[in-house]
């Protein structure tokens, strides 16, 4: 048992280092940003059932009216809720467009480099672990601010993107849409040792096999959340092949094929739209050409700009958060 525990410890450290270039493994991820709005990102210590032992942070813009949306924002490895919420642009958009944020944060005891455990079966199964903790946070937030429960969205980077996949699969009735940034399909891995191959080179399954993994995660028989997938084609940490597998997974879940019905560009980057039988976009995909592993941002105050550069938050002249917000009609 000691050998197993030591091996698992080393694998977790390696996985975290591969995902986001980890610093010292046991150093708590400090907040390095302090704009005026940061003070309003508040920890909620008692938000309800917490089987995944996560921390909850919440951002509520001043004067937020009732009936506004909620966005769940999931950081990557070695990051924390406050910095990622600010760096990615979500806090400034919440102020501008008047919606609240739920910002889960990983604990050291769960993962040595603060990665959400997207690769652990117990943390990605409905009713247990980290996914259940996040749903408790959503319930708390809806009640606390009188939010619109039909307009809850989830997004995340890297390990947070993997956990976004898990939340959309295990609790599809709770989310209107999701944004997966440099993420991984649901159930690509169900144990730590499988995670590395999922990240790079990736796992190649048929669309129906990917779709079955989502359908088996709950008894859901209603409408599925829409999904937006963002990935850099120079990402050698989480291979861009995962973008294609995510497209196949979620188009299959929505009952359509993985051939785009329309294409255009976002800030010069190719975007694909996948539509259902009624012509509604159910999956979209943006390939950020030349970008490595990270969150796309476009610092500035102009139309469509948001975010600021940081480790694995990359200035590529397009802000993913802004475009996700437009897709979800948050403005």
PDB file of C-alpha atoms in Angstrom:
ATOM      1  CA  UNK A   1       0.000   0.000   0.000  1.00  0.00           C
ATOM      2  CA  UNK A   2       2.849   2.410   0.743  1.00  0.00           C
ATOM      3  CA  UNK A   3       4.384   1.697  -2.665  1.00  0.00           C
ATOM      4  CA  UNK A   4       1.022   2.352  -4.329  1.00  0.00           C
ATOM      5  CA  UNK A   5       0.549   5.615  -2.432  1.00  0.00           C
ATOM      6  CA  UNK A   6       4.055   6.793  -3.304  1.00  0.00           C
ATOM      7  CA  UNK A   7       3.574   5.906  -6.968  1.00  0.00           C
ATOM      8  CA  UNK A   8       0.243   7.698  -7.073  1.00  0.00           C
ATOM      9  CA  UNK A   9       1.810  10.759  -5.450  1.00  0.00           C
ATOM     10  CA  UNK A  10       4.537  10.866  -8.092  1.00  0.00           C
ATOM     11  CA  UNK A  11       2.049  10.378 -10.927  1.00  0.00           C
ATOM     12  CA  UNK A  12      -0.082  13.252  -9.653  1.00  0.00           C
ATOM     13  CA  UNK A  13       2.947  15.512  -9.505  1.00  0.00           C
ATOM     14  CA  UNK A  14       3.956  14.532 -13.025  1.00  0.00           C
ATOM     15  CA  UNK A  15       0.455  15.005 -14.394  1.00  0.00           C
ATOM     16  CA  UNK A  16       0.209  18.459 -12.854  1.00  0.00           C
ATOM     17  CA  UNK A  17       3.631  19.459 -14.130  1.00  0.00           C
ATOM     18  CA  UNK A  18       2.711  18.322 -17.630  1.00  0.00           C
ATOM     19  CA  UNK A  19      -0.633  20.125 -17.601  1.00  0.00           C
ATOM     20  CA  UNK A  20       0.458  23.572 -16.497  1.00  0.00           C
ATOM     21  CA  UNK A  21       4.171  23.668 -15.765  1.00  0.00           C
ATOM     22  CA  UNK A  22       3.785  23.229 -12.035  1.00  0.00           C
ATOM     23  CA  UNK A  23       5.749  25.228  -9.466  1.00  0.00           C
ATOM     24  CA  UNK A  24       6.736  23.807  -6.087  1.00  0.00           C
ATOM     25  CA  UNK A  25       4.257  21.031  -5.486  1.00  0.00           C
ATOM     26  CA  UNK A  26       3.211  21.943  -1.961  1.00  0.00           C
ATOM     27  CA  UNK A  27       3.085  25.720  -2.296  1.00  0.00           C
ATOM     28  CA  UNK A  28      -0.482  26.995  -2.084  1.00  0.00           C
ATOM     29  CA  UNK A  29      -1.347  28.916  -5.267  1.00  0.00           C
ATOM     30  CA  UNK A  30      -1.184  32.562  -4.145  1.00  0.00           C
ATOM     31  CA  UNK A  31      -3.368  35.288  -5.577  1.00  0.00           C
ATOM     32  CA  UNK A  32      -1.177  37.590  -7.654  1.00  0.00           C
ATOM     33  CA  UNK A  33      -3.847  40.001  -8.854  1.00  0.00           C
ATOM     34  CA  UNK A  34      -5.539  42.760  -6.947  1.00  0.00           C
ATOM     35  CA  UNK A  35      -7.777  45.008  -9.058  1.00  0.00           C
ATOM     36  CA  UNK A  36     -10.568  46.822  -7.197  1.00  0.00           C
ATOM     37  CA  UNK A  37     -13.090  44.095  -8.047  1.00  0.00           C
ATOM     38  CA  UNK A  38     -10.966  41.289  -6.597  1.00  0.00           C
ATOM     39  CA  UNK A  39     -12.098  42.103  -3.055  1.00  0.00           C
ATOM     40  CA  UNK A  40     -15.626  41.078  -4.028  1.00  0.00           C
ATOM     41  CA  UNK A  41     -14.505  37.556  -4.867  1.00  0.00           C
ATOM     42  CA  UNK A  42     -15.570  35.975  -1.614  1.00  0.00           C
ATOM     43  CA  UNK A  43     -15.056  32.514  -0.191  1.00  0.00           C
ATOM     44  CA  UNK A  44     -18.264  30.760   0.846  1.00  0.00           C
ATOM     45  CA  UNK A  45     -17.183  28.243   3.508  1.00  0.00           C
ATOM     46  CA  UNK A  46     -20.556  26.568   4.096  1.00  0.00           C
ATOM     47  CA  UNK A  47     -22.334  26.149   0.790  1.00  0.00           C
ATOM     48  CA  UNK A  48     -23.868  22.710   1.307  1.00  0.00           C
ATOM     49  CA  UNK A  49     -22.863  19.110   0.645  1.00  0.00           C
ATOM     50  CA  UNK A  50     -19.209  18.931  -0.343  1.00  0.00           C
ATOM     51  CA  UNK A  51     -18.200  15.320  -1.062  1.00  0.00           C
ATOM     52  CA  UNK A  52     -15.313  16.502  -3.258  1.00  0.00           C
ATOM     53  CA  UNK A  53     -13.875  18.719  -0.496  1.00  0.00           C
ATOM     54  CA  UNK A  54     -13.578  21.766  -2.768  1.00  0.00           C
ATOM     55  CA  UNK A  55     -13.547  25.446  -1.866  1.00  0.00           C
ATOM     56  CA  UNK A  56     -16.232  27.762  -3.182  1.00  0.00           C
ATOM     57  CA  UNK A  57     -15.622  31.355  -4.214  1.00  0.00           C
ATOM     58  CA  UNK A  58     -18.327  33.634  -5.551  1.00  0.00           C
ATOM     59  CA  UNK A  59     -18.371  36.925  -7.419  1.00  0.00           C
ATOM     60  CA  UNK A  60     -21.518  39.046  -7.322  1.00  0.00           C
ATOM     61  CA  UNK A  61     -21.357  42.412  -9.113  1.00  0.00           C
ATOM     62  CA  UNK A  62     -22.591  45.406  -7.177  1.00  0.00           C
ATOM     63  CA  UNK A  63     -26.300  45.969  -7.665  1.00  0.00           C
ATOM     64  CA  UNK A  64     -26.896  42.644  -9.428  1.00  0.00           C
ATOM     65  CA  UNK A  65     -30.640  42.247 -10.042  1.00  0.00           C
ATOM     66  CA  UNK A  66     -32.455  38.972  -9.579  1.00  0.00           C
ATOM     67  CA  UNK A  67     -33.027  36.685 -12.525  1.00  0.00           C
ATOM     68  CA  UNK A  68     -29.545  37.004 -14.012  1.00  0.00           C
ATOM     69  CA  UNK A  69     -27.358  34.095 -15.254  1.00  0.00           C
ATOM     70  CA  UNK A  70     -24.626  32.237 -13.367  1.00  0.00           C
ATOM     71  CA  UNK A  71     -21.311  31.162 -14.893  1.00  0.00           C
ATOM     72  CA  UNK A  72     -19.192  28.474 -13.216  1.00  0.00           C
ATOM     73  CA  UNK A  73     -15.495  29.151 -13.904  1.00  0.00           C
ATOM     74  CA  UNK A  74     -12.968  26.332 -13.341  1.00  0.00           C
ATOM     75  CA  UNK A  75      -9.252  27.102 -13.106  1.00  0.00           C
ATOM     76  CA  UNK A  76      -6.399  24.951 -14.417  1.00  0.00           C
ATOM     77  CA  UNK A  77      -3.594  23.235 -12.521  1.00  0.00           C
ATOM     78  CA  UNK A  78      -1.449  25.483 -10.264  1.00  0.00           C
ATOM     79  CA  UNK A  79      -3.974  28.291 -10.699  1.00  0.00           C
ATOM     80  CA  UNK A  80      -6.481  29.591  -8.174  1.00  0.00           C
ATOM     81  CA  UNK A  81     -10.044  30.792  -8.453  1.00  0.00           C
ATOM     82  CA  UNK A  82      -9.352  34.503  -7.970  1.00  0.00           C
ATOM     83  CA  UNK A  83      -6.498  34.848 -10.432  1.00  0.00           C
ATOM     84  CA  UNK A  84      -8.114  32.739 -13.120  1.00  0.00           C
ATOM     85  CA  UNK A  85     -11.422  34.561 -12.759  1.00  0.00           C
ATOM     86  CA  UNK A  86      -9.670  37.886 -13.265  1.00  0.00           C
ATOM     87  CA  UNK A  87      -7.030  36.882 -15.814  1.00  0.00           C
ATOM     88  CA  UNK A  88      -9.481  35.069 -18.096  1.00  0.00           C
ATOM     89  CA  UNK A  89     -11.727  38.140 -18.254  1.00  0.00           C
ATOM     90  CA  UNK A  90     -14.757  36.649 -16.553  1.00  0.00           C
ATOM     91  CA  UNK A  91     -14.835  39.108 -13.643  1.00  0.00           C
ATOM     92  CA  UNK A  92     -14.814  42.197 -15.861  1.00  0.00           C
ATOM     93  CA  UNK A  93     -17.514  40.668 -18.056  1.00  0.00           C
ATOM     94  CA  UNK A  94     -19.641  39.874 -14.997  1.00  0.00           C
ATOM     95  CA  UNK A  95     -19.434  43.559 -14.052  1.00  0.00           C
ATOM     96  CA  UNK A  96     -20.209  44.768 -17.565  1.00  0.00           C
ATOM     97  CA  UNK A  97     -23.018  42.334 -18.329  1.00  0.00           C
ATOM     98  CA  UNK A  98     -24.414  41.752 -14.840  1.00  0.00           C
ATOM     99  CA  UNK A  99     -24.190  38.064 -14.039  1.00  0.00           C
ATOM    100  CA  UNK A 100     -22.644  36.234 -11.099  1.00  0.00           C
ATOM    101  CA  UNK A 101     -19.753  33.794 -10.992  1.00  0.00           C
ATOM    102  CA  UNK A 102     -19.177  30.574  -9.087  1.00  0.00           C
ATOM    103  CA  UNK A 103     -15.442  29.894  -8.857  1.00  0.00           C
ATOM    104  CA  UNK A 104     -14.613  26.461  -7.413  1.00  0.00           C
ATOM    105  CA  UNK A 105     -11.074  25.981  -6.142  1.00  0.00           C
ATOM    106  CA  UNK A 106      -9.137  22.758  -5.649  1.00  0.00           C
ATOM    107  CA  UNK A 107      -7.417  21.877  -2.363  1.00  0.00           C
ATOM    108  CA  UNK A 108      -3.906  20.561  -1.853  1.00  0.00           C
ATOM    109  CA  UNK A 109      -5.207  17.477  -0.062  1.00  0.00           C
ATOM    110  CA  UNK A 110      -7.130  16.477  -3.208  1.00  0.00           C
ATOM    111  CA  UNK A 111      -4.412  17.158  -5.759  1.00  0.00           C
ATOM    112  CA  UNK A 112      -0.802  18.146  -5.204  1.00  0.00           C
ATOM    113  CA  UNK A 113      -0.904  20.871  -7.839  1.00  0.00           C
ATOM    114  CA  UNK A 114      -4.503  21.970  -7.477  1.00  0.00           C
ATOM    115  CA  UNK A 115      -5.808  20.242 -10.610  1.00  0.00           C
ATOM    116  CA  UNK A 116      -9.455  19.272 -10.648  1.00  0.00           C
ATOM    117  CA  UNK A 117      -9.551  15.475 -10.795  1.00  0.00           C
ATOM    118  CA  UNK A 118     -11.191  15.075 -14.210  1.00  0.00           C
ATOM    119  CA  UNK A 119      -9.538  11.650 -14.530  1.00  0.00           C
ATOM    120  CA  UNK A 120     -10.917  10.115 -11.303  1.00  0.00           C
ATOM    121  CA  UNK A 121     -14.086   8.040 -11.572  1.00  0.00           C
ATOM    122  CA  UNK A 122     -15.306   9.012  -8.095  1.00  0.00           C
ATOM    123  CA  UNK A 123     -14.971  12.721  -8.896  1.00  0.00           C
ATOM    124  CA  UNK A 124     -16.727  12.511 -12.258  1.00  0.00           C
ATOM    125  CA  UNK A 125     -19.734  10.358 -11.363  1.00  0.00           C
ATOM    126  CA  UNK A 126     -23.124  11.913 -10.723  1.00  0.00           C
ATOM    127  CA  UNK A 127     -23.863  12.244  -7.014  1.00  0.00           C
ATOM    128  CA  UNK A 128     -20.286  11.937  -5.812  1.00  0.00           C
ATOM    129  CA  UNK A 129     -16.968  13.704  -5.544  1.00  0.00           C
ATOM    130  CA  UNK A 130     -16.051  16.984  -7.157  1.00  0.00           C
ATOM    131  CA  UNK A 131     -18.942  17.197  -9.626  1.00  0.00           C
ATOM    132  CA  UNK A 132     -21.437  16.905  -6.771  1.00  0.00           C
ATOM    133  CA  UNK A 133     -19.608  19.630  -4.835  1.00  0.00           C
ATOM    134  CA  UNK A 134     -19.838  22.008  -7.788  1.00  0.00           C
ATOM    135  CA  UNK A 135     -23.566  21.362  -8.099  1.00  0.00           C
ATOM    136  CA  UNK A 136     -23.960  22.248  -4.415  1.00  0.00           C
ATOM    137  CA  UNK A 137     -22.191  25.531  -5.168  1.00  0.00           C
ATOM    138  CA  UNK A 138     -24.564  26.214  -8.050  1.00  0.00           C
ATOM    139  CA  UNK A 139     -27.578  25.559  -5.815  1.00  0.00           C
ATOM    140  CA  UNK A 140     -26.196  27.930  -3.195  1.00  0.00           C
ATOM    141  CA  UNK A 141     -25.502  30.661  -5.756  1.00  0.00           C
ATOM    142  CA  UNK A 142     -28.953  30.466  -7.330  1.00  0.00           C
ATOM    143  CA  UNK A 143     -30.621  30.841  -3.935  1.00  0.00           C
ATOM    144  CA  UNK A 144     -28.223  33.530  -2.690  1.00  0.00           C
ATOM    145  CA  UNK A 145     -28.664  35.955  -5.589  1.00  0.00           C
ATOM    146  CA  UNK A 146     -32.014  34.870  -7.005  1.00  0.00           C
ATOM    147  CA  UNK A 147     -30.365  33.768 -10.243  1.00  0.00           C
ATOM    148  CA  UNK A 148     -32.123  32.277 -13.253  1.00  0.00           C
ATOM    149  CA  UNK A 149     -31.689  28.517 -12.802  1.00  0.00           C
ATOM    150  CA  UNK A 150     -32.304  27.961 -16.520  1.00  0.00           C
ATOM    151  CA  UNK A 151     -29.280  30.099 -17.433  1.00  0.00           C
ATOM    152  CA  UNK A 152     -26.362  28.402 -15.714  1.00  0.00           C
ATOM    153  CA  UNK A 153     -23.188  27.907 -17.762  1.00  0.00           C
ATOM    154  CA  UNK A 154     -19.850  26.271 -17.053  1.00  0.00           C
ATOM    155  CA  UNK A 155     -16.389  26.774 -18.498  1.00  0.00           C
ATOM    156  CA  UNK A 156     -12.829  25.846 -17.629  1.00  0.00           C
ATOM    157  CA  UNK A 157      -9.240  25.596 -18.790  1.00  0.00           C
ATOM    158  CA  UNK A 158      -7.201  22.391 -19.110  1.00  0.00           C
ATOM    159  CA  UNK A 159      -8.016  20.319 -16.006  1.00  0.00           C
ATOM    160  CA  UNK A 160     -10.886  22.756 -15.523  1.00  0.00           C
ATOM    161  CA  UNK A 161     -11.903  22.010 -19.102  1.00  0.00           C
ATOM    162  CA  UNK A 162     -11.862  18.311 -18.320  1.00  0.00           C
ATOM    163  CA  UNK A 163     -14.078  18.955 -15.303  1.00  0.00           C
ATOM    164  CA  UNK A 164     -16.367  21.072 -17.485  1.00  0.00           C
ATOM    165  CA  UNK A 165     -16.844  18.005 -19.701  1.00  0.00           C
ATOM    166  CA  UNK A 166     -17.659  15.956 -16.612  1.00  0.00           C
ATOM    167  CA  UNK A 167     -20.240  18.432 -15.313  1.00  0.00           C
ATOM    168  CA  UNK A 168     -21.982  18.691 -18.680  1.00  0.00           C
ATOM    169  CA  UNK A 169     -22.137  14.896 -18.892  1.00  0.00           C
ATOM    170  CA  UNK A 170     -23.192  14.111 -15.325  1.00  0.00           C
ATOM    171  CA  UNK A 171     -25.607  17.012 -14.745  1.00  0.00           C
ATOM    172  CA  UNK A 172     -26.803  18.036 -18.235  1.00  0.00           C
ATOM    173  CA  UNK A 173     -30.136  19.270 -16.910  1.00  0.00           C
ATOM    174  CA  UNK A 174     -28.371  21.880 -14.773  1.00  0.00           C
ATOM    175  CA  UNK A 175     -26.461  23.669 -17.535  1.00  0.00           C
ATOM    176  CA  UNK A 176     -27.658  25.574 -20.579  1.00  0.00           C
ATOM    177  CA  UNK A 177     -24.194  25.497 -22.126  1.00  0.00           C
ATOM    178  CA  UNK A 178     -20.517  24.862 -21.593  1.00  0.00           C
ATOM    179  CA  UNK A 179     -17.198  26.188 -22.825  1.00  0.00           C
ATOM    180  CA  UNK A 180     -14.288  23.727 -22.884  1.00  0.00           C
ATOM    181  CA  UNK A 181     -10.869  25.369 -23.304  1.00  0.00           C
ATOM    182  CA  UNK A 182      -7.904  23.060 -23.990  1.00  0.00           C
ATOM    183  CA  UNK A 183      -9.954  20.273 -22.450  1.00  0.00           C
ATOM    184  CA  UNK A 184     -10.601  16.568 -22.763  1.00  0.00           C
ATOM    185  CA  UNK A 185     -13.696  14.451 -23.559  1.00  0.00           C
ATOM    186  CA  UNK A 186     -15.746  12.987 -20.752  1.00  0.00           C
ATOM    187  CA  UNK A 187     -14.498   9.606 -19.551  1.00  0.00           C
ATOM    188  CA  UNK A 188     -11.414   9.662 -21.737  1.00  0.00           C
ATOM    189  CA  UNK A 189      -9.766   8.591 -18.487  1.00  0.00           C
ATOM    190  CA  UNK A 190     -11.305   7.046 -15.390  1.00  0.00           C
ATOM    191  CA  UNK A 191      -8.074   6.593 -13.433  1.00  0.00           C
ATOM    192  CA  UNK A 192      -4.857   8.532 -13.023  1.00  0.00           C
ATOM    193  CA  UNK A 193      -2.703   6.202 -15.106  1.00  0.00           C
ATOM    194  CA  UNK A 194      -4.976   6.738 -18.128  1.00  0.00           C
ATOM    195  CA  UNK A 195      -4.778  10.522 -17.997  1.00  0.00           C
ATOM    196  CA  UNK A 196      -1.417  10.933 -19.710  1.00  0.00           C
ATOM    197  CA  UNK A 197      -2.457   9.141 -22.898  1.00  0.00           C
ATOM    198  CA  UNK A 198      -5.671  11.135 -23.016  1.00  0.00           C
ATOM    199  CA  UNK A 199      -3.747  14.379 -22.854  1.00  0.00           C
ATOM    200  CA  UNK A 200      -1.240  13.468 -25.529  1.00  0.00           C
ATOM    201  CA  UNK A 201      -1.587  11.909 -28.055  1.00  0.00           C
ATOM    202  CA  UNK A 202      -5.261  11.566 -27.107  1.00  0.00           C
ATOM    203  CA  UNK A 203      -7.740   8.712 -27.404  1.00  0.00           C
ATOM    204  CA  UNK A 204      -9.506   7.965 -30.681  1.00  0.00           C
ATOM    205  CA  UNK A 205     -13.020   6.545 -30.257  1.00  0.00           C
ATOM    206  CA  UNK A 206     -15.968   6.530 -32.618  1.00  0.00           C
ATOM    207  CA  UNK A 207     -18.520   9.329 -32.198  1.00  0.00           C
ATOM    208  CA  UNK A 208     -21.101   6.838 -30.937  1.00  0.00           C
ATOM    209  CA  UNK A 209     -18.676   5.411 -28.373  1.00  0.00           C
ATOM    210  CA  UNK A 210     -17.909   8.901 -27.088  1.00  0.00           C
ATOM    211  CA  UNK A 211     -21.597   9.747 -27.040  1.00  0.00           C
ATOM    212  CA  UNK A 212     -22.471   6.588 -25.129  1.00  0.00           C
ATOM    213  CA  UNK A 213     -20.065   7.609 -22.364  1.00  0.00           C
ATOM    214  CA  UNK A 214     -22.042  10.819 -21.874  1.00  0.00           C
ATOM    215  CA  UNK A 215     -25.449   9.185 -22.172  1.00  0.00           C
ATOM    216  CA  UNK A 216     -24.524   6.584 -19.567  1.00  0.00           C
ATOM    217  CA  UNK A 217     -23.496   9.257 -17.056  1.00  0.00           C
ATOM    218  CA  UNK A 218     -27.086  10.156 -16.160  1.00  0.00           C
ATOM    219  CA  UNK A 219     -30.680   9.226 -16.901  1.00  0.00           C
ATOM    220  CA  UNK A 220     -31.222  12.514 -18.723  1.00  0.00           C
ATOM    221  CA  UNK A 221     -33.775  12.412 -21.541  1.00  0.00           C
ATOM    222  CA  UNK A 222     -34.255  16.108 -22.232  1.00  0.00           C
ATOM    223  CA  UNK A 223     -32.411  18.789 -24.158  1.00  0.00           C
ATOM    224  CA  UNK A 224     -28.617  18.729 -23.913  1.00  0.00           C
ATOM    225  CA  UNK A 225     -26.453  21.762 -23.169  1.00  0.00           C
ATOM    226  CA  UNK A 226     -24.794  23.464 -26.099  1.00  0.00           C
ATOM    227  CA  UNK A 227     -21.009  23.144 -26.164  1.00  0.00           C
ATOM    228  CA  UNK A 228     -18.280  25.507 -27.357  1.00  0.00           C
ATOM    229  CA  UNK A 229     -14.796  24.027 -27.768  1.00  0.00           C
ATOM    230  CA  UNK A 230     -11.633  26.170 -27.901  1.00  0.00           C
ATOM    231  CA  UNK A 231      -8.161  24.770 -28.530  1.00  0.00           C
ATOM    232  CA  UNK A 232      -4.779  25.958 -29.766  1.00  0.00           C
ATOM    233  CA  UNK A 233      -3.391  23.928 -32.636  1.00  0.00           C
ATOM    234  CA  UNK A 234       0.133  24.293 -31.217  1.00  0.00           C
ATOM    235  CA  UNK A 235      -0.900  22.776 -27.878  1.00  0.00           C
ATOM    236  CA  UNK A 236       1.508  19.953 -27.112  1.00  0.00           C
ATOM    237  CA  UNK A 237       0.305  19.535 -23.520  1.00  0.00           C
ATOM    238  CA  UNK A 238      -3.299  18.611 -24.255  1.00  0.00           C
ATOM    239  CA  UNK A 239      -3.055  17.580 -27.892  1.00  0.00           C
ATOM    240  CA  UNK A 240      -5.342  19.322 -30.354  1.00  0.00           C
ATOM    241  CA  UNK A 241      -6.661  15.860 -31.287  1.00  0.00           C
ATOM    242  CA  UNK A 242      -8.829  16.216 -28.178  1.00  0.00           C
ATOM    243  CA  UNK A 243     -10.700  19.043 -29.870  1.00  0.00           C
ATOM    244  CA  UNK A 244     -11.830  16.695 -32.620  1.00  0.00           C
ATOM    245  CA  UNK A 245     -12.824  13.977 -30.153  1.00  0.00           C
ATOM    246  CA  UNK A 246     -14.845  16.519 -28.155  1.00  0.00           C
ATOM    247  CA  UNK A 247     -16.630  17.574 -31.337  1.00  0.00           C
ATOM    248  CA  UNK A 248     -17.447  13.943 -32.083  1.00  0.00           C
ATOM    249  CA  UNK A 249     -18.638  13.315 -28.526  1.00  0.00           C
ATOM    250  CA  UNK A 250     -21.005  16.248 -28.279  1.00  0.00           C
ATOM    251  CA  UNK A 251     -22.349  16.219 -31.834  1.00  0.00           C
ATOM    252  CA  UNK A 252     -23.235  12.571 -31.303  1.00  0.00           C
ATOM    253  CA  UNK A 253     -24.967  13.390 -28.023  1.00  0.00           C
ATOM    254  CA  UNK A 254     -26.981  16.035 -29.870  1.00  0.00           C
ATOM    255  CA  UNK A 255     -27.916  13.580 -32.605  1.00  0.00           C
ATOM    256  CA  UNK A 256     -26.027  15.255 -35.417  1.00  0.00           C
ATOM    257  CA  UNK A 257     -22.845  14.468 -37.323  1.00  0.00           C
ATOM    258  CA  UNK A 258     -19.314  15.788 -36.951  1.00  0.00           C
ATOM    259  CA  UNK A 259     -19.270  17.613 -40.290  1.00  0.00           C
ATOM    260  CA  UNK A 260     -19.608  21.386 -39.833  1.00  0.00           C
ATOM    261  CA  UNK A 261     -22.743  22.972 -41.255  1.00  0.00           C
ATOM    262  CA  UNK A 262     -21.231  26.454 -41.373  1.00  0.00           C
ATOM    263  CA  UNK A 263     -17.822  28.035 -40.939  1.00  0.00           C
ATOM    264  CA  UNK A 264     -16.538  31.528 -40.324  1.00  0.00           C
ATOM    265  CA  UNK A 265     -13.699  33.207 -38.458  1.00  0.00           C
ATOM    266  CA  UNK A 266     -13.292  34.822 -35.041  1.00  0.00           C
ATOM    267  CA  UNK A 267     -10.517  37.431 -35.037  1.00  0.00           C
ATOM    268  CA  UNK A 268      -9.109  35.533 -38.001  1.00  0.00           C
ATOM    269  CA  UNK A 269      -9.286  32.110 -36.344  1.00  0.00           C
ATOM    270  CA  UNK A 270     -11.435  29.370 -37.926  1.00  0.00           C
ATOM    271  CA  UNK A 271     -14.755  28.589 -36.273  1.00  0.00           C
ATOM    272  CA  UNK A 272     -17.075  25.700 -37.104  1.00  0.00           C
ATOM    273  CA  UNK A 273     -20.788  25.375 -36.355  1.00  0.00           C
ATOM    274  CA  UNK A 274     -22.625  22.074 -35.952  1.00  0.00           C
ATOM    275  CA  UNK A 275     -26.406  22.253 -36.161  1.00  0.00           C
ATOM    276  CA  UNK A 276     -29.302  20.038 -35.180  1.00  0.00           C
ATOM    277  CA  UNK A 277     -32.169  19.103 -37.485  1.00  0.00           C
ATOM    278  CA  UNK A 278     -33.865  22.435 -36.756  1.00  0.00           C
ATOM    279  CA  UNK A 279     -30.831  24.476 -37.754  1.00  0.00           C
ATOM    280  CA  UNK A 280     -29.865  25.390 -34.195  1.00  0.00           C
ATOM    281  CA  UNK A 281     -26.160  25.483 -33.374  1.00  0.00           C
ATOM    282  CA  UNK A 282     -25.528  22.829 -30.734  1.00  0.00           C
ATOM    283  CA  UNK A 283     -21.731  22.615 -30.933  1.00  0.00           C
ATOM    284  CA  UNK A 284     -19.192  25.192 -32.050  1.00  0.00           C
ATOM    285  CA  UNK A 285     -15.436  24.879 -32.273  1.00  0.00           C
ATOM    286  CA  UNK A 286     -12.732  27.545 -32.477  1.00  0.00           C
ATOM    287  CA  UNK A 287      -9.165  26.608 -33.419  1.00  0.00           C
ATOM    288  CA  UNK A 288      -6.674  29.229 -32.267  1.00  0.00           C
ATOM    289  CA  UNK A 289      -3.929  28.736 -34.829  1.00  0.00           C
ATOM    290  CA  UNK A 290      -0.418  28.992 -33.459  1.00  0.00           C
ATOM    291  CA  UNK A 291      -1.522  29.026 -29.813  1.00  0.00           C
ATOM    292  CA  UNK A 292      -0.046  26.653 -27.263  1.00  0.00           C
ATOM    293  CA  UNK A 293      -1.652  25.439 -24.045  1.00  0.00           C
ATOM    294  CA  UNK A 294      -3.692  28.142 -22.382  1.00  0.00           C
ATOM    295  CA  UNK A 295      -6.677  30.464 -22.175  1.00  0.00           C
ATOM    296  CA  UNK A 296      -7.078  32.889 -25.113  1.00  0.00           C
ATOM    297  CA  UNK A 297      -7.363  36.550 -24.080  1.00  0.00           C
ATOM    298  CA  UNK A 298      -7.192  39.949 -25.764  1.00  0.00           C
ATOM    299  CA  UNK A 299      -6.282  42.588 -23.153  1.00  0.00           C
ATOM    300  CA  UNK A 300      -7.783  46.018 -23.688  1.00  0.00           C
ATOM    301  CA  UNK A 301     -10.963  48.022 -23.369  1.00  0.00           C
ATOM    302  CA  UNK A 302     -12.254  47.823 -26.924  1.00  0.00           C
ATOM    303  CA  UNK A 303     -15.213  45.851 -28.225  1.00  0.00           C
ATOM    304  CA  UNK A 304     -14.570  42.147 -27.779  1.00  0.00           C
ATOM    305  CA  UNK A 305     -11.494  42.610 -25.610  1.00  0.00           C
ATOM    306  CA  UNK A 306     -11.031  41.183 -22.124  1.00  0.00           C
ATOM    307  CA  UNK A 307      -8.571  39.401 -19.865  1.00  0.00           C
ATOM    308  CA  UNK A 308      -4.897  39.904 -19.158  1.00  0.00           C
ATOM    309  CA  UNK A 309      -1.818  37.806 -19.707  1.00  0.00           C
ATOM    310  CA  UNK A 310      -0.528  35.435 -17.047  1.00  0.00           C
ATOM    311  CA  UNK A 311       0.917  31.947 -16.915  1.00  0.00           C
ATOM    312  CA  UNK A 312      -1.129  29.920 -19.411  1.00  0.00           C
ATOM    313  CA  UNK A 313      -3.369  32.893 -20.121  1.00  0.00           C
ATOM    314  CA  UNK A 314      -2.229  33.935 -23.585  1.00  0.00           C
ATOM    315  CA  UNK A 315      -2.672  37.166 -25.533  1.00  0.00           C
ATOM    316  CA  UNK A 316      -3.697  35.938 -28.970  1.00  0.00           C
ATOM    317  CA  UNK A 317      -5.973  38.853 -29.936  1.00  0.00           C
ATOM    318  CA  UNK A 318      -9.170  37.004 -29.106  1.00  0.00           C
ATOM    319  CA  UNK A 319     -10.841  36.690 -25.701  1.00  0.00           C
ATOM    320  CA  UNK A 320     -12.577  33.344 -25.368  1.00  0.00           C
ATOM    321  CA  UNK A 321     -14.631  34.517 -22.381  1.00  0.00           C
ATOM    322  CA  UNK A 322     -16.111  37.428 -24.351  1.00  0.00           C
ATOM    323  CA  UNK A 323     -17.100  35.198 -27.253  1.00  0.00           C
ATOM    324  CA  UNK A 324     -18.540  32.553 -24.934  1.00  0.00           C
ATOM    325  CA  UNK A 325     -20.593  35.266 -23.265  1.00  0.00           C
ATOM    326  CA  UNK A 326     -21.894  36.375 -26.651  1.00  0.00           C
ATOM    327  CA  UNK A 327     -22.745  32.791 -27.582  1.00  0.00           C
ATOM    328  CA  UNK A 328     -24.701  32.482 -24.328  1.00  0.00           C
ATOM    329  CA  UNK A 329     -26.397  35.893 -24.734  1.00  0.00           C
ATOM    330  CA  UNK A 330     -24.994  37.086 -21.418  1.00  0.00           C
ATOM    331  CA  UNK A 331     -24.768  40.668 -22.644  1.00  0.00           C
TER     332      UNK A 331
END
